[in-house]
Amino acid sequence: AGVLGVWLVAQLKGWAQGFADGIARRLEELVASCRDIVAGRPVAAQQHPVNDEISAVFEALDRMLRQQQQDTEALRASARVFNTAAEAILITDAQGRIADVNPALEQMTGFTRQELLGQPAGLLYQGAETDRVSRDIRRAVAAGDVWRGETAFLARDGRRIPTRVAVSRLEDAADAGHRTVTVISDVSPIKAAEDKLRFLAYHDSLTGLPNFRSLSETLQARLQAPAPEQQP
């Protein structure tokens, strides 16, 4: 009986040690998976042949890790789009301050990211209709709509940049507020081509002087809007 008791105790100790080693190994695998996900390395699915409560916990954690991995990859993809997009991108906070800009906007305006962060977005807008456009944009963003239209941005050297923009609202669940994302396309080449075509339409190609069409339209405008003294 004594020998049998010693044998049983030894067996129990061996089983307990094996059980503890198995749990420790599985925990180490989970920790390693977490580290790989944080580092951006691919993680293989963990197999848990033992159908127990610990396995259920591991499966739940594994699902959480998978979701975290998908979210991380999505964020990395968004960051790549933000940093490599050909269009300029401007992000402002709920108070209208500049929260972030991408390299394309720095290149377009000549401002650096550090110069713009925390500044009011109005620093970049320019033009006679700025107030009206700003009101239209605020109204559309407040309603959750996307505002599209033309406006002008101001470069660091004072140059006016004609642009086509799309402004939308980005909800921020972290602070229950919202941000505004503006995608900006520089249409300077298009405007230059339009000006060139307009000049060719109203000027003689040889001399560069106003042509008959220009004279005719100028006379029509003067006849329809006479001088204040109402002289014929």
PDB file of C-alpha atoms in Angstrom:
ATOM      1  CA  ALA A   1       0.000   0.000   0.000  1.00  0.00           C
ATOM      2  CA  GLY A   2       2.849   2.335   0.814  1.00  0.00           C
ATOM      3  CA  VAL A   3       4.498   1.690  -2.537  1.00  0.00           C
ATOM      4  CA  LEU A   4       1.196   2.211  -4.348  1.00  0.00           C
ATOM      5  CA  GLY A   5       0.663   5.487  -2.513  1.00  0.00           C
ATOM      6  CA  VAL A   6       4.111   6.745  -3.459  1.00  0.00           C
ATOM      7  CA  TRP A   7       3.473   5.760  -7.078  1.00  0.00           C
ATOM      8  CA  LEU A   8       0.127   7.571  -7.156  1.00  0.00           C
ATOM      9  CA  VAL A   9       1.655  10.711  -5.661  1.00  0.00           C
ATOM     10  CA  ALA A  10       4.429  10.600  -8.257  1.00  0.00           C
ATOM     11  CA  GLN A  11       1.869  10.165 -11.038  1.00  0.00           C
ATOM     12  CA  LEU A  12      -0.178  13.072  -9.744  1.00  0.00           C
ATOM     13  CA  LYS A  13       2.883  15.264  -9.490  1.00  0.00           C
ATOM     14  CA  GLY A  14       3.872  14.346 -13.052  1.00  0.00           C
ATOM     15  CA  TRP A  15       0.379  15.051 -14.335  1.00  0.00           C
ATOM     16  CA  ALA A  16       0.241  18.380 -12.496  1.00  0.00           C
ATOM     17  CA  GLN A  17       3.660  19.360 -13.806  1.00  0.00           C
ATOM     18  CA  GLY A  18       2.670  18.436 -17.354  1.00  0.00           C
ATOM     19  CA  PHE A  19      -0.602  20.342 -17.029  1.00  0.00           C
ATOM     20  CA  ALA A  20       1.216  23.432 -15.737  1.00  0.00           C
ATOM     21  CA  ASP A  21       3.819  23.162 -18.496  1.00  0.00           C
ATOM     22  CA  GLY A  22       1.073  22.921 -21.104  1.00  0.00           C
ATOM     23  CA  ILE A  23      -0.682  26.018 -19.800  1.00  0.00           C
ATOM     24  CA  ALA A  24       2.593  27.923 -19.625  1.00  0.00           C
ATOM     25  CA  ARG A  25       3.421  26.924 -23.194  1.00  0.00           C
ATOM     26  CA  ARG A  26       0.042  28.016 -24.478  1.00  0.00           C
ATOM     27  CA  LEU A  27       0.336  31.327 -22.628  1.00  0.00           C
ATOM     28  CA  GLU A  28       3.757  31.875 -24.147  1.00  0.00           C
ATOM     29  CA  GLU A  29       2.325  31.186 -27.598  1.00  0.00           C
ATOM     30  CA  LEU A  30      -0.394  33.752 -26.992  1.00  0.00           C
ATOM     31  CA  VAL A  31       2.089  36.359 -25.756  1.00  0.00           C
ATOM     32  CA  ALA A  32       4.276  35.696 -28.804  1.00  0.00           C
ATOM     33  CA  SER A  33       1.258  36.166 -31.075  1.00  0.00           C
ATOM     34  CA  CYS A  34       0.489  39.487 -29.397  1.00  0.00           C
ATOM     35  CA  ARG A  35       4.049  40.646 -29.904  1.00  0.00           C
ATOM     36  CA  ASP A  36       3.992  39.628 -33.579  1.00  0.00           C
ATOM     37  CA  ILE A  37       0.742  41.492 -34.192  1.00  0.00           C
ATOM     38  CA  VAL A  38       2.064  44.641 -32.536  1.00  0.00           C
ATOM     39  CA  ALA A  39       5.222  44.382 -34.636  1.00  0.00           C
ATOM     40  CA  GLY A  40       3.175  43.902 -37.808  1.00  0.00           C
ATOM     41  CA  ARG A  41       4.361  40.333 -38.437  1.00  0.00           C
ATOM     42  CA  PRO A  42       1.923  37.665 -39.720  1.00  0.00           C
ATOM     43  CA  VAL A  43       0.473  35.361 -37.070  1.00  0.00           C
ATOM     44  CA  ALA A  44      -0.527  31.737 -37.686  1.00  0.00           C
ATOM     45  CA  ALA A  45      -3.775  30.457 -36.200  1.00  0.00           C
ATOM     46  CA  GLN A  46      -3.285  28.732 -32.849  1.00  0.00           C
ATOM     47  CA  GLN A  47      -4.572  25.145 -32.564  1.00  0.00           C
ATOM     48  CA  HIS A  48      -5.999  24.047 -29.197  1.00  0.00           C
ATOM     49  CA  PRO A  49      -6.860  20.317 -29.315  1.00  0.00           C
ATOM     50  CA  VAL A  50      -7.909  20.310 -25.657  1.00  0.00           C
ATOM     51  CA  ASN A  51     -11.577  21.257 -25.455  1.00  0.00           C
ATOM     52  CA  ASP A  52     -11.654  22.936 -22.065  1.00  0.00           C
ATOM     53  CA  GLU A  53     -12.396  26.345 -20.567  1.00  0.00           C
ATOM     54  CA  ILE A  54      -8.853  27.480 -21.185  1.00  0.00           C
ATOM     55  CA  SER A  55      -9.230  26.632 -24.869  1.00  0.00           C
ATOM     56  CA  ALA A  56     -12.436  28.685 -24.974  1.00  0.00           C
ATOM     57  CA  VAL A  57     -10.586  31.641 -23.463  1.00  0.00           C
ATOM     58  CA  PHE A  58      -7.777  31.204 -25.970  1.00  0.00           C
ATOM     59  CA  GLU A  59     -10.229  31.096 -28.877  1.00  0.00           C
ATOM     60  CA  ALA A  60     -11.893  34.298 -27.686  1.00  0.00           C
ATOM     61  CA  LEU A  61      -8.525  36.005 -27.310  1.00  0.00           C
ATOM     62  CA  ASP A  62      -7.476  34.674 -30.693  1.00  0.00           C
ATOM     63  CA  ARG A  63     -10.557  36.243 -32.300  1.00  0.00           C
ATOM     64  CA  MET A  64      -9.735  39.526 -30.588  1.00  0.00           C
ATOM     65  CA  LEU A  65      -6.173  39.343 -31.872  1.00  0.00           C
ATOM     66  CA  ARG A  66      -7.392  38.639 -35.415  1.00  0.00           C
ATOM     67  CA  GLN A  67      -9.674  41.650 -35.302  1.00  0.00           C
ATOM     68  CA  GLN A  68      -6.868  43.789 -33.927  1.00  0.00           C
ATOM     69  CA  GLN A  69      -4.632  42.593 -36.737  1.00  0.00           C
ATOM     70  CA  GLN A  70      -7.245  43.524 -39.347  1.00  0.00           C
ATOM     71  CA  ASP A  71      -7.719  46.946 -37.768  1.00  0.00           C
ATOM     72  CA  THR A  72      -3.967  47.509 -37.653  1.00  0.00           C
ATOM     73  CA  GLU A  73      -3.584  46.547 -41.309  1.00  0.00           C
ATOM     74  CA  ALA A  74      -6.458  48.861 -42.249  1.00  0.00           C
ATOM     75  CA  LEU A  75      -4.812  51.720 -40.370  1.00  0.00           C
ATOM     76  CA  ARG A  76      -1.505  51.058 -42.083  1.00  0.00           C
ATOM     77  CA  ALA A  77      -3.241  51.030 -45.479  1.00  0.00           C
ATOM     78  CA  SER A  78      -4.973  54.326 -44.658  1.00  0.00           C
ATOM     79  CA  ALA A  79      -1.657  55.821 -43.600  1.00  0.00           C
ATOM     80  CA  ARG A  80      -0.061  54.761 -46.874  1.00  0.00           C
ATOM     81  CA  VAL A  81      -2.914  56.319 -48.859  1.00  0.00           C
ATOM     82  CA  PHE A  82      -2.679  59.503 -46.791  1.00  0.00           C
ATOM     83  CA  ASN A  83       1.069  59.824 -47.264  1.00  0.00           C
ATOM     84  CA  THR A  84       1.273  58.827 -50.938  1.00  0.00           C
ATOM     85  CA  ALA A  85      -1.908  60.382 -52.366  1.00  0.00           C
ATOM     86  CA  ALA A  86      -1.387  62.756 -55.276  1.00  0.00           C
ATOM     87  CA  GLU A  87      -4.165  64.997 -53.957  1.00  0.00           C
ATOM     88  CA  ALA A  88      -3.545  67.236 -50.981  1.00  0.00           C
ATOM     89  CA  ILE A  89      -5.409  66.197 -47.817  1.00  0.00           C
ATOM     90  CA  LEU A  90      -6.256  68.522 -44.935  1.00  0.00           C
ATOM     91  CA  ILE A  91      -7.736  67.301 -41.624  1.00  0.00           C
ATOM     92  CA  THR A  92      -9.200  69.792 -39.173  1.00  0.00           C
ATOM     93  CA  ASP A  93     -10.659  69.293 -35.697  1.00  0.00           C
ATOM     94  CA  ALA A  94     -14.069  70.353 -34.410  1.00  0.00           C
ATOM     95  CA  GLN A  95     -12.732  73.864 -33.670  1.00  0.00           C
ATOM     96  CA  GLY A  96     -11.486  74.330 -37.239  1.00  0.00           C
ATOM     97  CA  ARG A  97      -7.810  73.937 -36.331  1.00  0.00           C
ATOM     98  CA  ILE A  98      -5.474  71.989 -38.591  1.00  0.00           C
ATOM     99  CA  ALA A  99      -4.952  68.511 -37.114  1.00  0.00           C
ATOM    100  CA  ASP A 100      -2.893  66.990 -39.931  1.00  0.00           C
ATOM    101  CA  VAL A 101      -1.804  67.476 -43.535  1.00  0.00           C
ATOM    102  CA  ASN A 102      -0.209  65.079 -45.986  1.00  0.00           C
ATOM    103  CA  PRO A 103       3.025  65.601 -47.973  1.00  0.00           C
ATOM    104  CA  ALA A 104       1.072  66.567 -51.108  1.00  0.00           C
ATOM    105  CA  LEU A 105      -0.411  69.577 -49.309  1.00  0.00           C
ATOM    106  CA  GLU A 106       3.026  70.626 -48.072  1.00  0.00           C
ATOM    107  CA  GLN A 107       4.306  70.443 -51.645  1.00  0.00           C
ATOM    108  CA  MET A 108       1.322  72.343 -53.034  1.00  0.00           C
ATOM    109  CA  THR A 109       1.359  75.226 -50.550  1.00  0.00           C
ATOM    110  CA  GLY A 110       5.008  75.405 -49.512  1.00  0.00           C
ATOM    111  CA  PHE A 111       4.020  75.254 -45.821  1.00  0.00           C
ATOM    112  CA  THR A 112       5.525  72.539 -43.653  1.00  0.00           C
ATOM    113  CA  ARG A 113       3.390  70.259 -41.526  1.00  0.00           C
ATOM    114  CA  GLN A 114       4.847  71.699 -38.318  1.00  0.00           C
ATOM    115  CA  GLU A 115       3.991  75.243 -39.431  1.00  0.00           C
ATOM    116  CA  LEU A 116       0.362  74.302 -40.033  1.00  0.00           C
ATOM    117  CA  LEU A 117      -0.494  72.035 -37.085  1.00  0.00           C
ATOM    118  CA  GLY A 118      -2.781  73.812 -34.622  1.00  0.00           C
ATOM    119  CA  GLN A 119      -3.339  76.788 -36.932  1.00  0.00           C
ATOM    120  CA  PRO A 120      -6.853  77.804 -38.042  1.00  0.00           C
ATOM    121  CA  ALA A 121      -7.722  76.274 -41.413  1.00  0.00           C
ATOM    122  CA  GLY A 122      -8.610  79.768 -42.666  1.00  0.00           C
ATOM    123  CA  LEU A 123      -4.876  80.380 -42.914  1.00  0.00           C
ATOM    124  CA  LEU A 124      -4.904  78.385 -46.150  1.00  0.00           C
ATOM    125  CA  TYR A 125      -8.119  79.697 -47.699  1.00  0.00           C
ATOM    126  CA  GLN A 126      -8.069  82.816 -49.845  1.00  0.00           C
ATOM    127  CA  GLY A 127     -10.409  84.698 -52.155  1.00  0.00           C
ATOM    128  CA  ALA A 128     -13.227  87.204 -52.256  1.00  0.00           C
ATOM    129  CA  GLU A 129     -15.874  84.530 -51.635  1.00  0.00           C
ATOM    130  CA  THR A 130     -14.095  82.874 -48.718  1.00  0.00           C
ATOM    131  CA  ASP A 131     -16.792  83.788 -46.161  1.00  0.00           C
ATOM    132  CA  ARG A 132     -19.639  82.498 -48.329  1.00  0.00           C
ATOM    133  CA  VAL A 133     -17.795  79.294 -49.208  1.00  0.00           C
ATOM    134  CA  SER A 134     -16.905  78.727 -45.546  1.00  0.00           C
ATOM    135  CA  ARG A 135     -20.562  79.075 -44.549  1.00  0.00           C
ATOM    136  CA  ASP A 136     -21.616  76.607 -47.244  1.00  0.00           C
ATOM    137  CA  ILE A 137     -18.957  74.129 -46.142  1.00  0.00           C
ATOM    138  CA  ARG A 138     -19.919  74.389 -42.457  1.00  0.00           C
ATOM    139  CA  ARG A 139     -23.577  73.904 -43.310  1.00  0.00           C
ATOM    140  CA  ALA A 140     -22.873  70.800 -45.417  1.00  0.00           C
ATOM    141  CA  VAL A 141     -20.514  69.269 -42.858  1.00  0.00           C
ATOM    142  CA  ALA A 142     -22.984  69.861 -40.006  1.00  0.00           C
ATOM    143  CA  ALA A 143     -25.632  68.006 -42.013  1.00  0.00           C
ATOM    144  CA  GLY A 144     -23.273  65.106 -42.675  1.00  0.00           C
ATOM    145  CA  ASP A 145     -23.098  65.849 -46.398  1.00  0.00           C
ATOM    146  CA  VAL A 146     -20.092  66.159 -48.693  1.00  0.00           C
ATOM    147  CA  TRP A 147     -19.390  69.635 -50.052  1.00  0.00           C
ATOM    148  CA  ARG A 148     -17.753  69.811 -53.470  1.00  0.00           C
ATOM    149  CA  GLY A 149     -16.769  72.950 -55.254  1.00  0.00           C
ATOM    150  CA  GLU A 150     -14.042  75.333 -56.270  1.00  0.00           C
ATOM    151  CA  THR A 151     -12.163  77.665 -53.996  1.00  0.00           C
ATOM    152  CA  ALA A 152      -8.643  79.045 -53.676  1.00  0.00           C
ATOM    153  CA  PHE A 153      -5.781  78.221 -51.339  1.00  0.00           C
ATOM    154  CA  LEU A 154      -2.974  80.513 -50.327  1.00  0.00           C
ATOM    155  CA  ALA A 155       0.613  79.371 -50.800  1.00  0.00           C
ATOM    156  CA  ARG A 156       3.358  80.287 -48.386  1.00  0.00           C
ATOM    157  CA  ASP A 157       4.759  82.802 -50.881  1.00  0.00           C
ATOM    158  CA  GLY A 158       1.374  84.508 -51.244  1.00  0.00           C
ATOM    159  CA  ARG A 159       0.539  82.822 -54.528  1.00  0.00           C
ATOM    160  CA  ARG A 160      -3.137  82.072 -55.156  1.00  0.00           C
ATOM    161  CA  ILE A 161      -3.820  78.410 -55.946  1.00  0.00           C
ATOM    162  CA  PRO A 162      -7.157  77.636 -57.649  1.00  0.00           C
ATOM    163  CA  THR A 163      -8.446  74.324 -56.305  1.00  0.00           C
ATOM    164  CA  ARG A 164     -11.260  71.831 -56.520  1.00  0.00           C
ATOM    165  CA  VAL A 165     -12.134  70.426 -53.080  1.00  0.00           C
ATOM    166  CA  ALA A 166     -14.307  67.762 -51.479  1.00  0.00           C
ATOM    167  CA  VAL A 167     -15.068  68.295 -47.795  1.00  0.00           C
ATOM    168  CA  SER A 168     -16.605  65.601 -45.584  1.00  0.00           C
ATOM    169  CA  ARG A 169     -17.163  64.904 -41.905  1.00  0.00           C
ATOM    170  CA  LEU A 170     -15.224  62.216 -40.025  1.00  0.00           C
ATOM    171  CA  GLU A 171     -16.751  61.135 -36.735  1.00  0.00           C
ATOM    172  CA  ASP A 172     -14.286  60.692 -33.879  1.00  0.00           C
ATOM    173  CA  ALA A 173     -15.641  58.191 -31.383  1.00  0.00           C
ATOM    174  CA  ALA A 174     -12.706  58.727 -29.049  1.00  0.00           C
ATOM    175  CA  ASP A 175     -13.791  62.184 -27.939  1.00  0.00           C
ATOM    176  CA  ALA A 176     -17.379  62.171 -29.217  1.00  0.00           C
ATOM    177  CA  GLY A 177     -16.500  64.978 -31.595  1.00  0.00           C
ATOM    178  CA  HIS A 178     -15.797  65.117 -35.279  1.00  0.00           C
ATOM    179  CA  ARG A 179     -13.097  66.045 -37.715  1.00  0.00           C
ATOM    180  CA  THR A 180     -13.299  67.421 -41.207  1.00  0.00           C
ATOM    181  CA  VAL A 181     -11.395  65.866 -44.096  1.00  0.00           C
ATOM    182  CA  THR A 182     -10.723  67.968 -47.187  1.00  0.00           C
ATOM    183  CA  VAL A 183      -9.313  66.441 -50.368  1.00  0.00           C
ATOM    184  CA  ILE A 184      -7.812  69.158 -52.558  1.00  0.00           C
ATOM    185  CA  SER A 185      -6.902  69.064 -56.251  1.00  0.00           C
ATOM    186  CA  ASP A 186      -4.761  71.813 -57.734  1.00  0.00           C
ATOM    187  CA  VAL A 187      -6.540  72.975 -60.903  1.00  0.00           C
ATOM    188  CA  SER A 188      -3.977  75.632 -61.841  1.00  0.00           C
ATOM    189  CA  PRO A 189      -3.122  73.922 -65.172  1.00  0.00           C
ATOM    190  CA  ILE A 190      -6.815  73.770 -66.108  1.00  0.00           C
ATOM    191  CA  LYS A 191      -7.361  77.414 -65.220  1.00  0.00           C
ATOM    192  CA  ALA A 192      -4.265  78.399 -67.205  1.00  0.00           C
ATOM    193  CA  ALA A 193      -5.589  76.519 -70.235  1.00  0.00           C
ATOM    194  CA  GLU A 194      -9.006  78.197 -69.857  1.00  0.00           C
ATOM    195  CA  ASP A 195      -7.344  81.635 -69.699  1.00  0.00           C
ATOM    196  CA  LYS A 196      -5.317  80.832 -72.806  1.00  0.00           C
ATOM    197  CA  LEU A 197      -8.391  79.735 -74.735  1.00  0.00           C
ATOM    198  CA  ARG A 198     -10.282  82.821 -73.581  1.00  0.00           C
ATOM    199  CA  PHE A 199      -7.440  85.052 -74.770  1.00  0.00           C
ATOM    200  CA  LEU A 200      -7.346  83.332 -78.159  1.00  0.00           C
ATOM    201  CA  ALA A 201     -11.111  83.737 -78.515  1.00  0.00           C
ATOM    202  CA  TYR A 202     -10.986  87.516 -77.968  1.00  0.00           C
ATOM    203  CA  HIS A 203      -7.628  88.509 -79.461  1.00  0.00           C
ATOM    204  CA  ASP A 204      -6.035  88.452 -82.883  1.00  0.00           C
ATOM    205  CA  SER A 205      -3.515  85.609 -83.125  1.00  0.00           C
ATOM    206  CA  LEU A 206      -1.037  87.718 -85.143  1.00  0.00           C
ATOM    207  CA  THR A 207      -1.027  91.058 -83.321  1.00  0.00           C
ATOM    208  CA  GLY A 208      -2.403  90.043 -79.938  1.00  0.00           C
ATOM    209  CA  LEU A 209      -4.862  92.957 -80.090  1.00  0.00           C
ATOM    210  CA  PRO A 210      -8.563  92.606 -79.213  1.00  0.00           C
ATOM    211  CA  ASN A 211     -10.523  91.240 -82.190  1.00  0.00           C
ATOM    212  CA  PHE A 212     -13.967  92.044 -83.572  1.00  0.00           C
ATOM    213  CA  ARG A 213     -15.678  89.664 -81.153  1.00  0.00           C
ATOM    214  CA  SER A 214     -14.102  91.507 -78.236  1.00  0.00           C
ATOM    215  CA  LEU A 215     -15.185  94.866 -79.681  1.00  0.00           C
ATOM    216  CA  SER A 216     -18.748  93.662 -80.292  1.00  0.00           C
ATOM    217  CA  GLU A 217     -19.238  92.266 -76.789  1.00  0.00           C
ATOM    218  CA  THR A 218     -17.644  95.326 -75.172  1.00  0.00           C
ATOM    219  CA  LEU A 219     -20.018  97.641 -77.077  1.00  0.00           C
ATOM    220  CA  GLN A 220     -23.027  95.511 -76.132  1.00  0.00           C
ATOM    221  CA  ALA A 221     -22.036  95.643 -72.467  1.00  0.00           C
ATOM    222  CA  ARG A 222     -21.572  99.426 -72.568  1.00  0.00           C
ATOM    223  CA  LEU A 223     -24.927  99.961 -74.294  1.00  0.00           C
ATOM    224  CA  GLN A 224     -26.749  97.794 -71.764  1.00  0.00           C
ATOM    225  CA  ALA A 225     -25.082  99.503 -68.788  1.00  0.00           C
ATOM    226  CA  PRO A 226     -24.791 103.217 -69.611  1.00  0.00           C
ATOM    227  CA  ALA A 227     -22.679 105.601 -67.582  1.00  0.00           C
ATOM    228  CA  PRO A 228     -24.197 107.194 -64.442  1.00  0.00           C
ATOM    229  CA  GLU A 229     -24.687 110.510 -66.261  1.00  0.00           C
ATOM    230  CA  GLN A 230     -26.988 108.700 -68.727  1.00  0.00           C
ATOM    231  CA  GLN A 231     -25.369 110.155 -71.816  1.00  0.00           C
ATOM    232  CA  PRO A 232     -26.098 108.474 -75.147  1.00  0.00           C
TER     233      PRO A 232
END
